[in-house]
């Protein structure tokens, strides 16, 4: 037998990560009408319809006009949903059509695959955030008081919801599962988290109950970044959001590390 | 030369590999297999024998219940092992958001190739597999045979040392089959190890220098085509297949009855 000794080629897993991230971003940009344009228009509609129509009949909240007060929460909501729905659908599609195998067999470590899949939701979420900020601030006159705290809040929320999207995409049995989680869990929690009102105005016991809603801290930390005002201390809300992020990222990392539900 | 050959680690070493799926199906049962470096190796067996499961375990697509896998001496799940394997799965699984060229380019990237190298190689494979006219067409818009071509081109793109083809010629026209085999033969002559599953026994006999028969999750016979025929005292591979495969089925049924 004239077997040539196998040539040793270095695996370069970092390149694999770069190309997987690129693929995920490519998908977002290719479907830009659905992934970027539609959520931006939807959030702007909320701002215009709720803010400008109700703005004059609702008195100021914590010293802000109503149309200004709701901007941060709506941006946080749009970003969270974008990161979530992007990653849940990309993972579900890749599993369902089994082209995920091309990634699972590639020379990349589990965490490199994980970060690659987080990249698409991150890009989509941040693009929506930047566009909405650029449009909403001039339209409503909302300020941007603490850019660094805002950046920390949106990076954490994009990562957390991106990881949640991966988790749901991995466990989902059908397409319906993902929108079910979105409609039944994420949307209500965000609405109840004080996008449209200050939970401090709810009074006992609803104010205290709202503090058990993790999404309340996401909205509140984002609001602090924009308006410089918040219901709880921003250090507390950012810390809670960070803990939630770490929890969700650990869970999705566990799925990649063990292959649980990704591989039979 | 012989000394050298014996020092080269096997392209594939499988020891005590067992796979029980979540629903209790025992697909591989304490399976041992060694595929020498540089061989053209055929893996034959009936539907449900465990061929695709075995390949999945080798390529990190199936989680083994027990056992060890090595690829050219590297632990099966290591980066080096993964980099050395190219797999074309039984069912075409192409990324629906990528064109033919992008499918190949991104695959090269996932496998750690530099961009220029991957892009050059992608163009080569497009010509080799006669996909030039469809270069910028997305996978869902290809015909079934073209998808199969792209699947094979993708498997070979990163110049793997061990190429695993799971029924590459199922549902493929005669022309592509001939082209494919002449291409794979050339690769083999250049030193690439080929592991092939197929239900076409004459194809396996003509191409493979060694054949293993798998049934009920175990290897039930293994030799050259001639060796298999001689040891079973029959004239065709088909007769060997029928004899050995039924013994595997009986063994699995007994095993299932015991557990
Ligand atoms: N994901 C899975 N979950 C449960 N059982 C499975 C799964 N995949 C395969 N099996 C079972 O494992 C056994 C081996 O299947 P496998 O696909 O490995 O066979 P095969 O030799 O490739 O067959 P074929 O020639 O039909 O492709 C079969 O009994 C099959 O039903
Ligand atoms: Mg099979």
XYZ file of C-alpha atoms and ligand atoms in Angstrom:
555
model
C 0.000 0.000 0.000
C 1.430 3.378 -0.969
C -0.194 5.439 1.722
C 1.309 8.878 1.962
C 1.671 9.907 5.569
C -1.197 12.260 6.360
C -0.164 15.870 6.152
C -0.702 17.676 9.389
C -2.771 20.819 8.859
C -3.286 23.161 11.773
C -6.981 23.447 12.678
C -7.191 27.269 13.324
C -10.426 27.190 15.342
C -10.408 31.017 15.598
C -10.972 31.241 11.882
C -13.913 28.887 12.280
C -15.393 31.240 14.854
C -14.839 34.243 12.592
C -16.574 32.541 9.660
C -19.487 31.292 11.714
C -20.025 34.826 13.084
C -19.810 36.114 9.551
C -22.378 33.589 8.378
C -24.780 34.591 11.139
C -24.361 38.298 10.314
C -24.728 37.523 6.597
C -28.111 35.967 7.341
C -29.240 39.035 9.310
C -28.212 41.420 6.540
C -29.614 39.267 3.774
C -33.039 39.305 5.462
C -32.701 42.963 6.517
C -36.308 43.919 5.792
C -37.530 41.288 8.186
C -34.671 41.421 10.689
C -33.961 45.167 10.897
C -36.576 47.274 9.125
C -39.741 45.671 10.495
C -38.772 45.862 14.202
C -37.537 49.461 13.795
C -40.833 50.520 12.226
C -42.827 48.670 14.871
C -40.946 50.393 17.718
C -41.299 53.795 16.044
C -45.020 53.222 15.667
C -45.312 52.544 19.381
C -43.405 55.748 20.139
C -45.555 57.833 17.826
C -48.923 56.290 18.605
C -48.530 55.968 22.374
C -46.165 58.841 22.977
C -47.543 61.565 20.795
C -51.219 60.672 21.081
C -51.308 59.962 24.815
C -48.425 62.302 25.603
C -50.616 65.348 26.082
C -53.247 63.641 28.203
C -50.759 61.928 30.564
C -48.920 64.078 33.008
C -45.154 63.850 33.266
C -43.575 60.726 34.770
C -40.630 61.324 37.104
C -40.151 64.699 35.445
C -40.187 63.441 31.838
C -42.789 63.946 29.143
C -44.582 60.712 28.387
C -43.235 60.420 24.827
C -39.705 60.738 26.224
C -40.308 58.404 29.145
C -41.287 55.414 26.992
C -38.364 55.651 24.508
C -35.749 53.661 26.497
C -38.118 50.810 27.328
C -39.278 50.513 23.730
C -35.691 50.420 22.486
C -34.789 47.784 25.082
C -37.847 45.755 24.092
C -37.014 45.914 20.372
C -33.399 44.921 21.020
C -34.282 42.062 23.349
C -36.828 40.612 20.957
C -34.469 40.933 18.001
C -31.657 39.069 19.748
C -34.046 36.409 20.973
C -35.970 35.748 17.784
C -32.866 35.895 15.595
C -30.996 33.239 17.509
C -33.946 30.984 18.173
C -34.852 30.874 14.482
C -31.305 30.512 13.152
C -30.566 27.596 15.496
C -33.900 25.963 14.877
C -33.460 26.221 11.099
C -29.930 24.844 11.259
C -31.120 21.916 13.391
C -34.202 21.273 11.329
C -32.398 21.271 7.953
C -29.407 19.601 9.632
C -26.819 21.956 8.155
C -25.871 22.493 11.781
C -23.830 19.306 11.263
C -21.359 21.251 9.148
C -20.642 23.358 12.251
C -20.795 20.547 14.819
C -18.232 18.475 12.915
C -15.909 21.423 12.233
C -12.703 21.967 14.214
C -14.109 24.510 16.663
C -14.557 24.250 20.385
C -18.009 24.363 21.920
C -17.593 27.921 23.146
C -16.443 29.069 19.726
C -19.611 27.647 18.173
C -21.591 29.308 20.949
C -20.060 32.760 20.418
C -20.462 32.400 16.652
C -24.183 31.844 17.085
C -24.478 34.732 19.559
C -22.927 37.088 16.999
C -25.936 37.266 14.662
C -28.431 38.200 17.355
C -25.917 40.663 18.788
C -25.444 42.402 15.460
C -29.151 42.546 14.759
C -29.979 43.826 18.214
C -27.270 46.510 18.171
C -28.171 47.702 14.669
C -31.780 48.121 15.742
C -30.674 49.911 18.911
C -28.460 52.355 17.024
C -31.098 53.073 14.372
C -33.866 53.579 16.908
C -31.687 55.839 19.050
C -30.728 57.903 16.023
C -34.390 58.302 15.022
C -36.116 58.519 18.399
C -33.913 61.115 20.090
C -34.570 63.854 17.503
C -38.262 62.929 17.155
C -39.092 62.858 20.874
C -36.312 64.999 22.288
C -35.194 62.234 24.681
C -31.708 62.758 26.177
C -28.731 60.367 26.313
C -27.325 61.000 29.750
C -25.032 58.060 30.525
C -23.700 56.472 27.312
C -21.345 54.066 29.093
C -23.986 52.685 31.427
C -26.323 52.475 28.455
C -23.742 50.534 26.465
C -23.236 48.125 29.362
C -26.994 47.627 29.682
C -27.624 46.947 25.980
C -24.610 44.655 25.593
C -25.832 42.601 28.533
C -29.418 42.515 27.332
C -28.432 41.522 23.774
C -26.250 38.726 25.107
C -28.842 37.512 27.591
C -31.666 37.418 25.062
C -29.379 36.014 22.381
C -28.503 33.153 24.740
C -32.182 32.677 25.582
C -32.867 32.480 21.825
C -30.232 29.759 21.447
C -31.702 27.821 24.359
C -35.232 27.963 22.951
C -33.935 27.182 19.437
C -32.194 24.089 20.786
C -35.186 22.811 22.760
C -37.874 23.801 20.243
C -39.771 20.951 18.611
C -41.553 23.166 16.084
C -41.634 26.696 14.743
C -44.544 27.550 17.036
C -42.512 26.976 20.190
C -40.408 30.087 19.635
C -43.230 32.547 19.037
C -45.085 30.916 21.904
C -42.238 31.757 24.304
C -42.042 35.244 22.850
C -45.750 35.958 23.148
C -46.400 34.199 26.431
C -43.218 34.951 28.368
C -41.047 37.718 26.950
C -43.620 40.250 25.732
C -45.804 40.219 28.865
C -42.780 40.424 31.151
C -41.397 43.376 29.219
C -44.753 45.177 29.225
C -45.146 44.503 32.939
C -41.522 45.536 33.453
C -42.459 49.191 33.113
C -41.951 50.054 29.454
C -45.032 52.292 29.504
C -45.135 53.377 33.125
C -43.029 53.754 36.235
C -43.604 50.756 38.508
C -43.168 53.070 41.508
C -46.566 54.507 40.657
C -48.285 51.151 40.898
C -48.364 51.170 44.682
C -48.255 48.176 47.018
C -48.249 45.264 46.256
C -47.816 45.676 42.487
C -44.648 47.680 42.808
C -43.007 44.974 44.952
C -44.276 42.224 42.636
C -42.788 44.044 39.654
C -39.391 43.844 41.313
C -39.487 40.053 40.890
C -39.740 40.509 37.138
C -36.193 40.242 35.735
C -37.219 42.288 32.705
C -37.976 45.228 34.975
C -34.224 45.607 35.625
C -33.420 45.402 31.919
C -35.846 48.229 31.179
C -34.781 50.232 34.225
C -31.040 49.977 33.480
C -31.641 51.087 29.880
C -33.804 53.954 31.077
C -31.053 55.095 33.413
C -28.615 55.121 30.469
C -30.893 57.374 28.419
C -32.718 59.542 30.933
C -30.402 59.453 33.939
C -33.415 58.551 36.073
C -34.572 55.145 37.201
C -36.770 53.362 39.749
C -33.859 51.511 41.377
C -30.161 52.264 41.737
C -28.454 51.549 38.351
C -25.691 49.571 40.061
C -28.327 47.186 41.362
C -30.205 46.881 38.078
C -27.008 46.385 36.050
C -25.783 43.766 38.527
C -29.062 41.877 38.326
C -29.015 42.017 34.524
C -25.399 40.754 34.598
C -26.368 37.811 36.820
C -29.261 36.922 34.485
C -26.902 37.141 31.514
C -24.340 34.869 33.158
C -27.061 32.359 33.995
C -28.467 32.211 30.461
C -25.051 32.142 28.802
C -23.975 29.277 31.074
C -27.075 27.343 30.103
C -26.546 27.786 26.361
C -22.844 26.991 26.790
C -23.864 23.785 28.553
C -25.942 22.833 25.508
C -22.980 23.273 23.164
C -20.486 21.612 25.516
C -22.544 18.484 26.051
C -24.309 18.374 22.680
C -27.526 17.937 24.646
C -30.415 18.007 22.133
C -28.006 19.179 19.422
C -26.701 15.669 18.778
C -28.622 12.420 19.241
C 8.399 0.448 3.363
C 6.524 -2.110 5.452
C 8.154 -0.787 8.590
C 7.048 2.712 7.670
C 3.512 1.593 6.954
C 3.178 -0.103 10.317
C 4.367 3.064 12.056
C 1.732 5.218 10.393
C -1.254 5.328 12.749
C -4.502 3.965 11.360
C -6.694 6.516 9.614
C -9.470 5.400 11.876
C -9.429 3.331 15.040
C -12.697 2.457 16.735
C -12.689 0.446 19.972
C -15.678 -0.852 21.887
C -18.015 1.721 20.375
C -21.554 1.472 21.673
C -24.419 3.788 20.904
C -27.800 3.526 22.537
C -30.148 6.282 21.373
C -32.412 8.096 23.808
C -35.383 5.933 22.835
C -33.447 2.785 23.778
C -32.425 1.704 20.259
C -29.072 -0.059 20.389
C -27.519 1.101 17.098
C -23.881 0.139 17.742
C -22.864 -2.691 19.988
C -19.262 -2.855 21.208
C -17.977 -2.252 17.704
C -14.279 -2.474 16.806
C -12.924 -1.299 13.480
C -9.576 -0.221 12.132
C -9.245 1.487 8.779
C -5.606 1.586 7.642
C -4.195 4.871 6.389
C -4.421 5.097 2.630
C -7.047 2.434 2.142
C -10.254 2.558 0.141
C -12.570 1.006 2.670
C -16.132 -0.145 2.110
C -18.698 -0.404 4.890
C -21.659 -2.490 3.779
C -24.756 -3.552 5.602
C -28.533 -3.517 5.531
C -30.811 -0.598 6.411
C -30.583 0.174 10.091
C -27.320 -1.749 10.566
C -25.673 1.274 12.179
C -23.550 2.695 9.337
C -24.775 6.266 9.630
C -24.609 6.088 13.419
C -21.000 4.916 13.244
C -20.110 7.725 10.863
C -21.939 10.233 13.068
C -19.950 9.111 16.098
C -16.675 9.481 14.178
C -17.610 12.990 13.009
C -18.842 14.307 16.370
C -22.466 14.301 15.241
C -23.626 11.493 17.517
C -22.689 11.174 21.189
C -21.293 7.681 21.777
C -22.540 5.804 24.829
C -19.164 4.095 25.263
C -15.971 3.445 23.354
C -12.995 5.204 21.848
C -12.321 6.731 18.461
C -9.008 7.857 17.049
C -8.239 9.527 13.738
C -4.633 9.259 12.538
C -3.653 8.811 16.176
C -5.573 11.868 17.394
C -8.437 11.545 19.835
C -11.661 11.590 17.814
C -13.123 14.813 19.166
C -9.847 16.763 19.059
C -9.414 19.713 16.717
C -6.760 17.859 14.722
C -8.997 14.847 14.192
C -11.893 17.027 13.078
C -9.686 18.977 10.698
C -8.587 15.752 8.984
C -12.060 14.400 8.241
C -14.340 15.349 5.378
C -17.871 14.039 5.514
C -20.697 13.883 2.989
C -23.778 12.830 4.919
C -26.436 10.522 3.584
C -29.080 13.267 3.373
C -27.957 16.508 1.707
C -27.839 19.187 4.408
C -26.998 22.480 2.771
C -27.244 25.924 4.294
C -30.251 27.523 2.592
C -28.950 31.071 2.977
C -25.739 30.482 1.018
C -25.013 30.241 -2.697
C -22.957 27.392 -4.139
C -19.774 29.455 -3.930
C -20.543 30.713 -0.427
C -21.380 27.205 0.786
C -17.882 26.126 -0.170
C -16.147 29.305 0.992
C -17.786 29.302 4.433
C -17.150 25.598 4.879
C -13.449 26.237 4.236
C -13.632 28.983 6.845
C -15.331 26.770 9.437
C -12.546 24.273 8.891
C -9.893 26.915 9.482
C -8.704 27.711 5.960
C -7.489 31.224 5.184
C -9.883 33.221 3.023
C -7.753 33.342 -0.138
C -7.042 29.636 -0.006
C -10.680 28.734 0.655
C -11.918 30.937 -2.161
C -9.421 29.553 -4.671
C -10.259 26.021 -3.626
C -14.004 26.741 -3.865
C -13.597 27.803 -7.514
C -11.610 24.613 -8.222
C -14.316 22.443 -6.694
C -17.036 24.287 -8.621
C -15.268 23.298 -11.844
C -14.466 19.786 -10.678
C -18.115 19.137 -9.828
C -19.530 20.932 -12.846
C -21.381 23.611 -10.867
C -20.002 26.635 -12.718
C -23.382 27.662 -14.155
C -24.904 27.577 -10.675
C -22.069 29.316 -8.841
C -24.258 32.117 -7.475
C -27.440 30.149 -6.971
C -28.663 29.277 -3.489
C -28.811 25.656 -2.404
C -32.636 25.325 -2.303
C -32.765 26.270 -6.002
C -30.501 23.410 -7.102
C -31.716 20.112 -8.510
C -31.362 17.000 -6.376
C -28.270 15.811 -8.245
C -26.653 19.236 -8.042
C -27.206 19.282 -4.301
C -25.460 15.955 -4.092
C -22.542 17.358 -6.115
C -22.293 20.369 -3.836
C -22.424 18.128 -0.790
C -19.466 16.127 -2.105
C -17.553 19.231 -3.156
C -18.038 20.601 0.367
C -16.801 17.378 1.965
C -13.602 17.510 -0.080
C -13.022 21.245 0.038
C -10.634 21.411 2.987
C -8.476 18.592 1.589
C -9.306 16.065 4.304
C -7.013 13.082 4.887
C -9.976 10.845 5.646
C -13.011 11.214 3.401
C -16.232 9.639 4.639
C -18.996 9.179 2.091
C -22.353 7.915 3.342
C -24.171 6.516 0.302
C -22.865 9.184 -2.048
C -24.406 7.606 -5.128
C -27.953 7.057 -3.893
C -30.251 8.661 -6.463
C -27.396 9.916 -8.616
C -27.334 9.664 -12.420
C -24.905 7.389 -14.207
C -22.756 10.228 -15.476
C -22.153 11.773 -12.079
C -21.513 8.363 -10.621
C -18.716 7.760 -13.128
C -17.259 11.226 -12.637
C -17.468 10.919 -8.902
C -15.692 7.598 -8.814
C -12.914 8.701 -11.110
C -12.435 11.791 -8.913
C -12.437 9.762 -5.689
C -10.052 7.216 -7.211
C -7.635 10.006 -8.059
C -7.848 11.318 -4.505
C -7.208 7.839 -3.209
C -4.181 7.420 -5.442
C -2.791 10.636 -3.983
C -2.971 9.121 -0.498
C -6.404 10.091 0.823
C -8.133 7.428 2.893
C -11.709 6.766 1.782
C -14.468 5.263 3.911
C -17.533 4.529 1.832
C -20.959 3.134 2.564
C -23.109 1.976 -0.286
C -25.876 -0.471 -1.070
C -24.380 -1.160 -4.527
C -22.272 -4.244 -3.906
C -20.682 -4.252 -7.359
C -19.594 -0.640 -6.779
C -17.955 -1.592 -3.497
C -16.285 -4.625 -5.067
C -14.836 -2.593 -7.909
C -13.574 0.279 -5.773
C -12.696 -0.901 -2.304
C -9.526 -2.685 -1.357
C -11.132 -3.788 1.894
C -14.715 -4.352 2.928
C -16.349 -4.639 6.324
C -19.873 -5.960 6.705
C -21.867 -4.425 9.509
C -25.062 -5.840 10.868
C -26.916 -5.266 14.096
C -24.383 -2.687 15.204
C -21.351 -4.964 14.908
C -18.761 -5.779 12.280
C -19.621 -9.334 11.210
C -16.963 -9.845 8.529
C -13.996 -7.997 7.184
C -11.556 -8.770 4.348
C -10.818 -8.017 0.715
C -13.704 -8.836 -1.622
C -11.839 -11.942 -2.801
C -10.965 -12.940 0.748
C -14.593 -12.656 1.820
C -15.795 -14.802 -1.076
C -13.123 -17.452 -0.476
C -13.632 -17.741 3.260
C -17.384 -18.151 2.804
C -16.903 -20.496 -0.142
C -19.189 -18.518 -2.441
C -18.787 -16.894 -5.838
C -20.248 -13.425 -5.309
C -20.147 -10.680 -2.698
C -23.922 -10.758 -2.629
C -23.895 -14.285 -1.253
C -21.377 -13.303 1.431
C -23.574 -10.345 2.305
C -26.703 -12.428 2.659
C -24.943 -15.049 4.779
C -23.215 -12.690 7.208
C -25.904 -10.084 7.539
C -28.531 -12.535 8.694
C -26.198 -13.799 11.439
C -25.833 -10.218 12.702
C -29.562 -9.729 12.762
C -30.019 -12.880 14.811
C -27.328 -11.747 17.268
C -29.042 -8.386 17.756
C -32.425 -10.004 18.259
C -30.916 -12.293 20.913
C -29.257 -9.305 22.576
C -32.531 -7.384 22.591
C -34.349 -10.360 24.080
C -31.770 -10.625 26.870
C -31.879 -6.955 27.937
N -31.764 9.814 16.071
C -32.113 8.553 16.300
N -32.865 8.220 17.368
C -33.212 6.951 17.614
N -32.843 5.911 16.851
C -32.092 6.172 15.764
C -31.690 7.499 15.426
N -30.948 7.446 14.294
C -30.895 6.163 13.946
N -31.582 5.376 14.818
C -31.720 3.921 14.791
O -30.435 3.350 14.875
C -30.348 2.201 14.036
C -29.190 2.386 13.066
O -29.510 3.431 12.161
P -28.472 3.987 11.091
O -29.048 5.221 10.515
O -27.149 4.064 11.719
O -28.494 2.799 10.017
P -27.788 2.707 8.582
O -26.916 1.504 8.622
O -27.159 3.975 8.214
O -29.034 2.415 7.643
P -29.344 2.875 6.118
O -28.672 1.909 5.232
O -30.819 2.744 6.046
O -28.862 4.273 5.959
C -31.710 2.058 13.376
O -32.440 1.135 14.132
C -32.314 3.428 13.498
O -33.715 3.361 13.565
Mg -27.437 5.357 6.796
